[in-house]
Coordinates of C-alpha atoms in Angstrom, one line a residue:
M1 CA 89.6 131.9 107.3
G2 CA 89.1 128.3 106.4
G3 CA 87.0 126.4 103.8
G4 CA 85.8 123.7 106.2
Y5 CA 82.2 123.1 107.4
G6 CA 82.1 126.2 109.6
G7 CA 83.8 128.5 107.1
V8 CA 81.5 127.4 104.2
V9 CA 78.3 127.6 106.2
T10 CA 79.1 131.0 107.7
S11 CA 80.1 132.5 104.3
K12 CA 76.9 131.3 102.6
H13 CA 74.8 132.9 105.3
L14 CA 76.8 136.1 105.2
A15 CA 76.3 136.3 101.5
K16 CA 72.6 135.9 101.9
L17 CA 72.3 138.5 104.6
F18 CA 74.5 141.1 102.9
K19 CA 73.1 140.4 99.4
K20 CA 71.8 144.0 99.0
D21 CA 74.7 145.7 100.8
K22 CA 76.9 146.9 97.9
D23 CA 79.6 148.3 100.2
V24 CA 80.2 144.9 101.9
E25 CA 82.8 142.5 100.7
I26 CA 83.1 138.9 101.8
Q27 CA 86.3 136.9 101.4
L28 CA 86.9 133.2 102.2
I29 CA 90.6 132.3 102.4
D30 CA 91.8 128.7 102.2
R31 CA 95.0 127.0 101.0
N32 CA 92.9 124.5 99.0
P33 CA 90.5 125.3 96.1
Y34 CA 88.0 122.8 97.5
H35 CA 85.9 122.0 100.5
T36 CA 86.7 118.6 102.0
L37 CA 84.0 116.3 103.4
L38 CA 86.1 115.2 106.4
T39 CA 83.4 112.9 107.7
E40 CA 83.6 110.8 104.5
L41 CA 87.4 110.4 104.2
H42 CA 87.2 106.8 105.4
E43 CA 85.3 105.9 102.3
V44 CA 88.1 107.1 100.1
A45 CA 90.8 105.5 102.2
A46 CA 89.1 102.1 101.9
N47 CA 88.2 102.5 98.2
R48 CA 84.4 102.6 98.7
A49 CA 84.0 106.0 97.1
P50 CA 85.9 107.7 94.3
E51 CA 88.6 110.2 95.4
D52 CA 86.8 113.3 94.1
S53 CA 83.6 112.4 96.0
V54 CA 84.9 114.1 99.2
K55 CA 85.9 117.4 97.4
I56 CA 83.6 120.2 96.4
E57 CA 85.2 123.1 94.5
L58 CA 84.8 126.3 96.6
K59 CA 84.1 128.5 93.5
K60 CA 81.3 126.2 92.6
I61 CA 79.8 126.4 96.0
F62 CA 79.8 130.2 95.8
A63 CA 79.0 130.6 92.1
G64 CA 76.8 133.7 91.7
Q65 CA 77.1 134.6 95.4
K66 CA 78.8 137.5 97.1
V67 CA 81.8 135.6 98.3
D68 CA 85.3 136.0 96.9
V69 CA 87.3 132.7 97.2
V70 CA 91.0 133.4 97.8
L71 CA 93.6 130.7 97.7
D72 CA 96.3 131.4 100.2
S73 CA 97.9 130.1 103.4
I74 CA 97.8 132.6 106.3
D75 CA 100.9 132.6 108.5
A76 CA 100.1 135.3 111.0
I77 CA 97.3 137.5 112.3
D78 CA 97.8 141.1 113.6
F79 CA 94.7 141.7 115.7
N80 CA 95.6 145.3 116.5
A81 CA 96.1 146.2 112.8
N82 CA 93.2 144.0 111.7
E83 CA 95.4 142.2 109.2
L84 CA 96.0 138.6 107.9
R85 CA 99.5 138.0 106.5
S86 CA 100.8 135.3 104.2
K87 CA 104.1 135.1 102.4
R88 CA 102.7 136.9 99.4
E89 CA 99.9 139.1 100.6
T90 CA 98.4 141.1 103.4
Y91 CA 94.6 141.1 103.9
K92 CA 92.7 143.8 105.8
Y93 CA 89.5 142.9 107.6
D94 CA 86.8 144.6 109.6
Y95 CA 85.4 141.3 110.9
L96 CA 87.3 138.0 111.0
V97 CA 85.8 134.5 111.3
I98 CA 88.4 131.9 112.3
G99 CA 87.5 128.4 111.1
T100 CA 90.8 126.8 110.3
G101 CA 89.8 123.6 112.0
C102 CA 92.0 121.1 113.7
K103 CA 94.9 118.7 113.1
P104 CA 95.7 115.3 114.7
T105 CA 97.3 115.5 118.2
F106 CA 99.8 112.8 119.3
F107 CA 99.8 113.5 123.1
G108 CA 103.6 113.6 123.1
I109 CA 103.9 109.8 122.5
P110 CA 107.3 109.1 121.0
G111 CA 107.3 108.2 117.3
A112 CA 103.6 108.7 116.8
E113 CA 103.8 111.8 114.6
E114 CA 106.8 110.5 112.7
H115 CA 105.7 107.0 111.9
A116 CA 101.9 106.9 111.9
L117 CA 99.6 107.8 109.0
T118 CA 96.7 110.1 109.8
L119 CA 93.2 110.6 108.3
W120 CA 92.5 114.3 108.5
S121 CA 92.7 115.5 104.9
Y122 CA 92.0 114.5 101.3
E123 CA 95.7 113.8 100.8
D124 CA 95.7 111.6 104.0
A125 CA 92.9 109.5 102.6
V126 CA 94.6 108.9 99.2
R127 CA 97.9 108.2 100.8
L128 CA 96.4 105.6 103.1
K129 CA 94.5 103.9 100.3
E130 CA 97.7 103.6 98.3
Q131 CA 99.6 102.3 101.3
V132 CA 97.1 99.5 102.0
R133 CA 97.0 98.4 98.4
R134 CA 100.7 98.5 98.1
K135 CA 101.1 96.3 101.2
F136 CA 98.8 93.7 99.8
S137 CA 100.6 93.7 96.5
E138 CA 104.0 93.3 98.1
A139 CA 102.8 90.6 100.5
A140 CA 101.5 88.5 97.6
K141 CA 105.1 88.1 96.4
V142 CA 106.6 87.3 99.9
S143 CA 106.8 83.7 101.1
N144 CA 108.3 84.4 104.6
P145 CA 105.4 83.9 107.0
A146 CA 106.6 86.4 109.7
K147 CA 107.4 89.1 107.2
R148 CA 104.1 88.5 105.3
R149 CA 102.1 88.7 108.6
K150 CA 103.6 92.1 109.5
M151 CA 102.9 93.4 106.0
L152 CA 99.3 92.3 106.3
S153 CA 98.8 93.8 109.8
F154 CA 97.0 97.1 110.1
V155 CA 96.6 99.0 113.4
V156 CA 94.2 101.9 113.9
V157 CA 95.1 103.8 117.1
G158 CA 92.0 105.5 118.4
A159 CA 88.5 103.9 118.8
G160 CA 86.4 107.1 118.5
F161 CA 84.2 107.8 115.5
T162 CA 87.0 108.2 113.0
G163 CA 88.9 105.1 114.1
V164 CA 85.9 102.8 114.1
E165 CA 84.5 104.0 110.8
L166 CA 88.0 103.6 109.2
V167 CA 88.6 100.1 110.6
G168 CA 85.1 99.0 109.5
E169 CA 85.7 100.2 105.9
L170 CA 89.2 98.6 105.9
A171 CA 87.5 95.3 106.8
E172 CA 85.5 95.4 103.6
F173 CA 88.5 96.7 101.6
R174 CA 90.4 93.7 103.0
D175 CA 88.0 91.2 101.5
E176 CA 88.3 92.9 98.1
L177 CA 92.1 93.0 98.1
C178 CA 92.3 89.4 99.3
K179 CA 90.4 88.3 96.1
E180 CA 92.4 90.6 93.9
F181 CA 95.8 89.4 95.2
Y182 CA 94.8 85.7 96.1
I183 CA 95.5 86.1 99.8
D184 CA 93.6 84.1 102.4
P185 CA 91.6 86.6 104.6
S186 CA 92.8 84.8 107.8
E187 CA 96.3 86.1 107.0
V188 CA 95.2 89.7 107.4
R189 CA 95.1 91.3 110.9
L190 CA 93.0 94.4 111.6
V191 CA 93.3 96.0 115.0
V192 CA 91.7 99.0 116.6
A193 CA 93.3 100.1 119.9
D194 CA 92.5 102.8 122.4
M195 CA 93.6 104.0 125.8
A196 CA 90.0 104.4 126.8
P197 CA 88.1 101.5 128.5
K198 CA 85.6 101.2 125.6
I199 CA 85.1 102.1 122.0
L200 CA 82.9 105.0 121.0
P201 CA 82.6 106.3 124.6
I202 CA 80.2 109.1 123.6
L203 CA 77.5 106.6 122.7
P204 CA 75.1 104.7 125.0
D205 CA 76.4 101.3 126.2
K206 CA 73.7 99.4 124.2
L207 CA 75.0 100.9 121.0
I208 CA 78.6 100.3 122.0
E209 CA 77.8 96.6 122.5
K210 CA 76.2 96.4 119.0
A211 CA 79.2 98.2 117.5
T212 CA 81.6 95.8 119.2
K213 CA 79.7 92.7 118.0
R214 CA 79.7 94.1 114.5
L215 CA 83.5 94.7 114.5
H216 CA 84.1 91.2 115.9
K217 CA 81.9 89.7 113.2
M218 CA 84.1 91.5 110.6
N219 CA 87.2 89.9 112.2
V220 CA 88.5 93.1 113.7
E221 CA 90.4 92.9 117.0
I222 CA 89.5 95.4 119.7
I223 CA 92.1 96.4 122.3
T224 CA 90.9 98.9 125.0
S225 CA 92.6 100.3 128.1
A226 CA 95.8 100.1 126.2
K227 CA 98.8 102.0 127.5
I228 CA 100.3 103.2 124.3
T229 CA 103.9 104.3 125.0
G230 CA 105.4 104.6 121.6
V231 CA 105.2 104.0 117.8
T232 CA 108.0 102.7 115.6
P233 CA 108.0 102.3 111.8
T234 CA 106.8 98.7 112.3
S235 CA 104.9 98.5 115.6
V236 CA 102.8 100.1 118.3
Q237 CA 104.3 99.8 121.8
L238 CA 101.9 99.0 124.5
G239 CA 104.2 99.2 127.5
E240 CA 105.6 96.4 129.7
G241 CA 107.3 94.9 126.6
K242 CA 104.1 94.4 124.6
E243 CA 103.8 95.6 121.1
L244 CA 101.6 95.3 118.0
E245 CA 103.6 94.6 114.9
A246 CA 102.3 96.2 111.7
D247 CA 103.7 97.9 108.7
T248 CA 100.7 100.2 108.6
I249 CA 99.7 102.3 111.6
V250 CA 97.0 104.9 111.4
W251 CA 96.6 107.5 114.2
T252 CA 93.0 108.7 114.9
A253 CA 93.3 109.2 118.6
G254 CA 92.4 112.9 118.9
V255 CA 92.7 116.4 117.5
E256 CA 93.9 119.8 118.5
G257 CA 93.7 123.3 117.1
S258 CA 95.4 124.0 113.8
E259 CA 99.1 125.2 113.8
L260 CA 98.1 128.8 113.1
V261 CA 95.5 128.8 116.0
G262 CA 98.2 127.4 118.4
K263 CA 100.4 130.5 117.6
L264 CA 97.7 133.1 118.1
D265 CA 97.8 135.5 121.1
V266 CA 94.3 134.8 122.3
K267 CA 92.9 132.9 125.3
Q268 CA 92.8 129.2 124.6
E269 CA 91.5 126.1 126.4
G270 CA 91.3 122.3 125.7
R271 CA 93.9 121.5 123.1
K272 CA 94.2 124.9 121.4
R273 CA 90.6 125.9 121.1
I274 CA 89.8 129.6 121.3
V275 CA 87.7 130.8 124.2
T276 CA 84.5 132.7 123.1
N277 CA 81.6 134.4 124.8
D278 CA 78.0 133.5 124.1
K279 CA 78.0 135.5 120.9
L280 CA 80.9 133.3 119.6
Q281 CA 83.3 136.3 119.7
S282 CA 86.8 135.8 120.9
V283 CA 86.9 137.0 124.5
D284 CA 90.0 139.1 123.5
H285 CA 88.7 140.7 120.3
E286 CA 85.1 141.8 119.6
N287 CA 85.4 141.7 115.9
V288 CA 86.9 138.2 115.8
Y289 CA 84.4 135.3 115.7
I290 CA 85.2 131.6 116.0
V291 CA 83.4 128.8 114.2
G292 CA 83.5 125.0 114.1
D293 CA 86.1 122.9 115.9
N294 CA 88.0 126.0 117.0
I295 CA 85.3 127.1 119.4
F296 CA 85.7 126.7 123.2
F297 CA 82.4 127.6 124.7
I298 CA 80.4 126.1 127.5
P299 CA 76.7 126.7 127.0
E300 CA 74.6 127.8 130.0
G301 CA 73.6 124.9 132.1
E302 CA 76.3 122.6 130.6
T303 CA 79.6 121.4 132.2
R304 CA 81.5 120.6 129.0
P305 CA 82.4 122.8 126.0
V306 CA 80.5 122.3 122.7
P307 CA 81.6 119.2 120.9
Q308 CA 84.0 119.2 117.9
M309 CA 81.5 117.9 115.3
V310 CA 79.9 119.0 112.1
E311 CA 76.6 119.9 113.6
N312 CA 78.3 122.4 115.9
A313 CA 79.7 124.2 112.8
E314 CA 76.4 124.0 111.0
Q315 CA 74.6 125.7 114.0
A316 CA 77.4 128.2 114.8
G317 CA 77.8 129.5 111.2
P318 CA 74.3 131.1 110.8
L319 CA 74.5 132.6 114.3
I320 CA 77.9 134.2 113.6
A321 CA 76.6 135.6 110.2
H322 CA 73.6 137.0 112.0
N323 CA 75.7 138.7 114.7
I324 CA 78.1 140.3 112.2
Y325 CA 75.1 141.5 110.2
A326 CA 73.5 142.8 113.4
D327 CA 76.6 144.6 114.4
V328 CA 76.9 146.3 111.0
H329 CA 73.3 147.4 111.0
G330 CA 73.0 148.3 114.7
K331 CA 70.7 145.4 115.6
P332 CA 70.8 143.1 118.7
K333 CA 73.0 140.1 118.6
K334 CA 71.9 136.5 119.5
S335 CA 73.5 134.1 122.0
Y336 CA 74.6 130.7 121.0
K337 CA 72.2 128.0 122.3
P338 CA 73.1 124.9 120.4
G339 CA 70.6 122.0 120.3
F340 CA 72.4 118.9 118.9
H341 CA 70.5 116.1 117.3
G342 CA 72.8 113.2 118.1
T343 CA 75.6 111.2 116.6
M344 CA 76.0 108.4 114.0
V345 CA 78.8 106.1 113.1
C346 CA 78.9 103.7 110.2
I347 CA 80.8 100.4 110.6
G348 CA 81.5 99.5 107.0
S349 CA 79.0 100.3 104.2
R350 CA 76.0 98.3 105.4
Y351 CA 75.8 98.8 109.1
G352 CA 75.8 101.6 111.5
V353 CA 74.7 102.8 115.0
A354 CA 73.1 106.1 115.8
N355 CA 71.8 108.0 118.8
V356 CA 69.6 110.7 117.3
G357 CA 66.5 112.8 118.0
L358 CA 65.8 116.0 119.8
P359 CA 68.0 117.5 122.5
N360 CA 65.7 116.2 125.3
K361 CA 64.7 113.0 123.6
M362 CA 67.1 110.7 121.8
F363 CA 66.4 107.4 120.0
M364 CA 68.9 104.6 119.5
M365 CA 69.0 103.0 116.1
S366 CA 71.2 100.4 114.4
G367 CA 71.6 98.7 111.1
F368 CA 69.6 99.9 108.1
M369 CA 67.8 102.7 109.9
A370 CA 71.0 104.1 111.3
M371 CA 72.6 104.1 107.8
F372 CA 69.5 105.6 106.3
C373 CA 69.6 108.5 108.8
K374 CA 73.3 109.0 108.1
H375 CA 72.8 109.3 104.3
L376 CA 69.7 111.5 104.7
I377 CA 71.6 113.9 106.9
N378 CA 74.7 113.9 104.6
M379 CA 72.4 114.7 101.6
Y380 CA 70.7 117.5 103.5
Y381 CA 74.1 119.1 104.3
L382 CA 75.3 118.7 100.7
F383 CA 72.0 120.2 99.4
T384 CA 72.5 123.3 101.6
V385 CA 76.1 123.7 100.5
A386 CA 76.2 122.7 96.9
G387 CA 72.5 122.0 96.0
F388 CA 71.1 119.3 93.7
A389 CA 74.4 118.8 91.8
K390 CA 76.3 117.4 94.8
V391 CA 73.4 115.4 96.1
W392 CA 73.1 113.7 92.7
T393 CA 76.8 112.7 92.7
Y394 CA 76.6 111.5 96.3
M395 CA 73.6 109.3 95.4
M396 CA 75.6 107.9 92.4
H397 CA 78.6 106.8 94.3
E398 CA 76.7 105.7 97.5
F399 CA 73.8 103.8 95.9
F400 CA 74.1 103.3 92.1
H401 CA 77.8 103.1 91.1
V402 CA 78.9 100.8 93.9
N403 CA 81.0 97.7 93.6
N404 CA 80.8 94.5 95.6
R405 CA 77.5 95.6 97.1
R406 CA 79.2 98.1 99.4
S407 CA 76.0 100.1 100.1
F408 CA 73.4 100.0 102.9
V409 CA 70.9 98.9 100.2
G410 CA 73.3 96.2 98.9
G411 CA 73.7 95.9 95.2
H412 CA 70.1 96.1 94.3
F413 CA 70.3 99.6 92.8
A414 CA 73.8 99.0 91.4
K415 CA 72.8 96.4 88.8
R416 CA 73.8 98.1 85.6
S417 CA 73.7 96.7 82.1
P418 CA 75.2 98.2 79.0
N419 CA 72.7 100.4 77.3
F420 CA 73.3 98.9 73.8
W421 CA 71.3 95.9 74.8
L422 CA 68.3 98.1 75.0
L423 CA 68.7 99.3 71.3
P424 CA 66.5 96.6 69.7
L425 CA 63.7 97.2 72.3
R426 CA 63.9 100.9 71.9
I427 CA 63.5 100.7 68.1
F428 CA 60.7 98.2 68.3
V429 CA 58.7 100.2 70.9
G430 CA 59.3 103.4 68.9
Y431 CA 58.1 101.6 65.7
K432 CA 54.9 100.3 67.5
W433 CA 53.9 103.8 68.7
L434 CA 54.7 105.3 65.3
E435 CA 52.6 102.6 63.6
E436 CA 49.7 103.3 66.0
G437 CA 49.8 107.0 65.2
L438 CA 50.2 106.7 61.4
D439 CA 47.3 104.2 61.3
K440 CA 44.9 106.7 63.0
L441 CA 46.2 109.8 61.3
P442 CA 44.1 109.4 58.0
K443 CA 41.0 108.9 60.0
V444 CA 41.3 112.1 62.1
W445 CA 42.5 114.0 59.1
K446 CA 39.6 113.0 56.9
D447 CA 36.9 113.5 59.5
P448 CA 38.0 115.4 62.6
S449 CA 34.5 115.1 64.1
N450 CA 34.8 111.3 64.1
I451 CA 35.8 110.8 67.7
F452 CA 37.0 107.2 68.3
L453 CA 39.7 107.6 71.0
I454 CA 37.3 108.9 73.6
P455 CA 34.5 106.6 74.8
A456 CA 31.0 107.6 74.1
S457 CA 29.0 109.6 76.6
P458 CA 26.6 107.6 78.8
K459 CA 24.0 110.2 77.9
A460 CA 24.1 109.2 74.2
D461 CA 21.0 107.4 72.9
V462 CA 23.0 104.2 72.4
V463 CA 20.0 101.9 72.8
S464 CA 18.1 103.5 69.9
A465 CA 21.2 103.6 67.7
A466 CA 21.8 99.9 68.4
S467 CA 18.3 98.9 67.5
E468 CA 18.5 100.8 64.2
A469 CA 21.8 99.2 63.4
A470 CA 20.4 95.8 64.2
S471 CA 17.4 96.4 61.9
E472 CA 19.7 97.4 59.0
V473 CA 21.8 94.3 59.5
T474 CA 18.9 91.9 59.2
K475 CA 18.0 93.5 55.9
T476 CA 21.4 93.3 54.3
V477 CA 23.2 90.3 55.5
D478 CA 22.5 86.6 55.4
A479 CA 22.5 84.1 58.2
Q480 CA 26.1 83.0 57.7
A481 CA 27.4 86.6 58.0
A482 CA 25.3 87.1 61.1
A483 CA 26.8 84.0 62.6
S484 CA 30.3 85.2 61.8
A485 CA 29.5 88.5 63.4
V486 CA 28.3 86.8 66.6
E487 CA 31.5 84.7 66.7
S488 CA 33.6 87.8 66.2
A489 CA 31.8 89.6 69.0
S490 CA 32.3 86.7 71.4
T491 CA 36.1 86.9 70.9
A492 CA 36.3 90.7 71.1
V493 CA 39.2 92.1 73.1
T494 CA 38.3 92.8 76.8
A495 CA 39.6 96.1 78.3
L496 CA 41.9 96.0 81.3
P497 CA 39.9 96.4 84.5
V498 CA 40.0 99.9 86.1
P499 CA 39.2 100.6 89.8
G500 CA 35.9 102.3 90.5
F501 CA 37.3 105.4 92.1
I502 CA 39.5 106.0 89.0
K503 CA 36.5 105.5 86.7
S504 CA 34.6 108.1 88.7
I505 CA 37.4 110.6 88.4
V506 CA 37.8 110.0 84.7
S507 CA 34.0 110.2 84.1
W508 CA 33.9 113.6 85.9
F509 CA 36.8 114.9 83.9
M510 CA 35.2 113.8 80.6
D511 CA 31.8 115.3 81.5
V512 CA 33.5 118.6 82.2
F513 CA 35.8 118.8 79.2
F514 CA 34.7 116.4 76.5
Y515 CA 30.9 115.8 76.6
T516 CA 28.1 118.1 75.7
S517 CA 24.8 118.0 77.6
D518 CA 23.1 116.0 74.9
G519 CA 25.7 113.3 74.8
G520 CA 27.8 114.7 72.0
Y521 CA 31.5 115.7 72.0
T522 CA 32.9 119.2 72.6
A523 CA 35.5 120.9 70.3
L524 CA 38.1 120.1 73.0
A525 CA 37.5 116.4 72.4
T526 CA 38.5 116.9 68.7
V527 CA 41.6 118.8 69.7
F528 CA 42.5 116.2 72.3
Q529 CA 42.1 113.4 69.7
F530 CA 44.4 115.2 67.3
F531 CA 46.9 115.7 70.1
M532 CA 46.9 112.0 71.0
V533 CA 47.5 110.9 67.5
F534 CA 50.3 113.3 66.9
A535 CA 51.8 112.5 70.3
E536 CA 52.0 108.8 69.3
I537 CA 53.8 109.7 66.1
A538 CA 56.1 112.2 67.7
L539 CA 57.0 109.9 70.6
G540 CA 57.5 107.0 68.3
I541 CA 60.0 109.0 66.2
M542 CA 61.8 110.4 69.2
I543 CA 62.3 106.9 70.7
I544 CA 63.5 105.4 67.4
V545 CA 66.1 108.1 66.8
G546 CA 67.0 108.2 70.5
L547 CA 66.2 111.9 71.1
F548 CA 65.2 112.9 74.7
T549 CA 64.6 109.3 75.2
A550 CA 64.0 109.5 78.9
V551 CA 61.3 112.1 78.5
A552 CA 59.7 110.3 75.5
S553 CA 59.7 106.9 77.3
A554 CA 58.2 108.4 80.4
A555 CA 55.5 110.1 78.2
T556 CA 54.6 106.8 76.6
V557 CA 54.1 105.3 80.0
A558 CA 51.9 108.3 80.9
L559 CA 50.0 107.8 77.6
G560 CA 49.4 104.2 78.4
V561 CA 48.1 105.0 81.9
M562 CA 45.8 107.6 80.3
I563 CA 44.4 105.1 77.9
W564 CA 44.0 102.5 80.6
S565 CA 42.2 104.9 82.9
S566 CA 39.6 105.6 80.2
S567 CA 38.8 101.8 80.1
M568 CA 40.0 101.5 76.5
A569 CA 43.2 99.6 77.0
S570 CA 43.7 96.0 76.1
T571 CA 46.2 93.7 77.7
E572 CA 48.7 94.7 74.9
M573 CA 49.0 98.1 76.7
L574 CA 50.8 96.4 79.6
W575 CA 53.9 95.7 77.6
Y576 CA 53.9 99.2 76.1
M577 CA 54.1 100.6 79.6
T578 CA 56.5 98.1 80.9
A579 CA 58.9 98.6 77.9
G580 CA 58.6 102.3 78.4
V581 CA 59.8 102.1 82.0
A582 CA 62.8 99.9 80.8
L583 CA 63.8 102.6 78.3
I584 CA 63.8 105.6 80.6
G585 CA 67.3 105.1 82.0
G586 CA 69.7 106.2 79.2
S587 CA 68.7 104.0 76.4
G588 CA 69.2 106.8 73.9
S589 CA 72.9 107.1 74.7
T590 CA 73.7 104.2 72.4
F591 CA 73.2 104.8 68.7
G592 CA 70.9 107.7 69.5
L593 CA 70.8 111.4 69.2
D594 CA 71.0 111.7 73.0
Y595 CA 74.7 110.8 72.7
Y596 CA 75.3 114.1 71.0
V597 CA 72.5 116.4 72.1
L598 CA 72.4 115.9 75.9
P599 CA 76.1 116.7 76.5
W600 CA 75.7 119.9 74.4
L601 CA 72.5 120.9 76.2
K602 CA 74.2 120.2 79.5
K603 CA 77.0 122.5 78.7
Q604 CA 74.6 125.3 77.7
W605 CA 72.4 124.7 80.7
K606 CA 75.3 125.1 83.2
R607 CA 76.0 128.6 81.7
I608 CA 72.7 130.0 82.8
P609 CA 73.3 132.1 86.0
F610 CA 70.2 130.9 87.7
V611 CA 71.2 127.3 87.2
R612 CA 74.7 127.9 88.6
R613 CA 73.3 129.8 91.5
W614 CA 71.0 127.0 92.6
Y615 CA 73.3 124.1 91.4
L616 CA 70.5 122.7 89.2
Y617 CA 72.8 120.5 87.2
T618 CA 74.6 117.1 87.3
E619 CA 78.3 116.6 86.9

């Protein structure tokens, strides 16, 4: 039950373990057809990432795997009958894994649930983004200062990870909207408030101080030790007659077990979390396991229950899958001994703080390195869940398709130019390679044994040949022609320098494959020369017509490197290689066959079972 982090990870490991058990059926039940990346919702809410970036279709995640995705909303569980019940269906089970996650908790504060927005689902993120934009749009048309100030005030209640990440993103979103709606940024008020004495209390004080400085630098007000007594449609009441006026209030102050979990007749502790044993089984039912945020378990030697964070779900899922498999096959179960590797929080798109490492050795990081770690861990998780396809789309919206430099690498990788500007360069480079190949083709066709694309072997009797040639010249040419030859030799093109170690490698390779013991050429040298000439022709044609341009362009770069390493490349080869690099990125999509061929091939590629199974495609 539940397509969140815990449910997805557990299902994938169950599918792997029971791959060969034909009599085992695995069902994953969720009310949504997609898995939501809850830790990235703030990016959608503040318009940094596209809306669909936080969703992964469940059927794509389990394509080709032994997991039946069922869309339904479970209303009740009968543990005695081993049944799940919804309004339209009853589901029997032998083993049940509960991973329905949590929902926001409002601690009984009057008006909080009725008047505050939340950030705990995809719909929440979209709703909040629309609310913020609407308030800026409406405020731009209002001249009354007091009314305008209230419309442009945004309060986030809760200064934990979710609240701080959200307010950091809103600060960047504020700057974009101020430009769009011609509003002075000083008119916008961003506040993060919490009843705790400091923000991000789980982090070391040094990192808390850095996070605080960063928020102040972004013109975010921080209110701690706030006694929040109520929420109205237009304010947060702080007690003793104080209040924060704002038309937009977001509640991120805490979570509790889902509505269904709260109704279950099982032992619960700590805001509707289900108490488990060390095998992560409910203490009331041996065939019911708990995963993710729903777990209430205190590991041996600890005083607090496991935290409600993604890494807990990622470590609990495989253990639960193993224990179910062990129970079915009569093998010993394992105890849950989590080893968490720290926590990270981003404050906007370009700065973060992190306390990460091994369970007994943590390292504090901030700025670039903290963001680097966060993205690396996100991509690792996405790869384990949805493979290369989702990692690719993640990289696109985090690094390459970003606006206003909202990436931890700034806008350096986001500089994109229309591909049609590359059309003249593509045709010219293709023509030059084609011309080179066609110029050499008659020579290799007429006399295949005439090897001129591979340097002569050092073993050849070049001195004798040179003396004989010089003798012939003196007999047949006059002094003026000789002088002309000397002048021509003095202006001969000099090959690009090649490092000694590369020369050594190339010389060894040629001695093995291309040179005979007496200094002649092998048959492989003749074949290689034919290949080089036809490669130049084929690559030239492919680049001109824009067919598989990325591969062809990369091949021309490799061809240039090969010629350079053989000490036969002039300076002209530098622009061949440089232009080839420039053409790799999609130059064939404008007035080229790639425009038609690649989409068709993409469609055929995704139909291959192996490709779907391992997500070896891009969206």
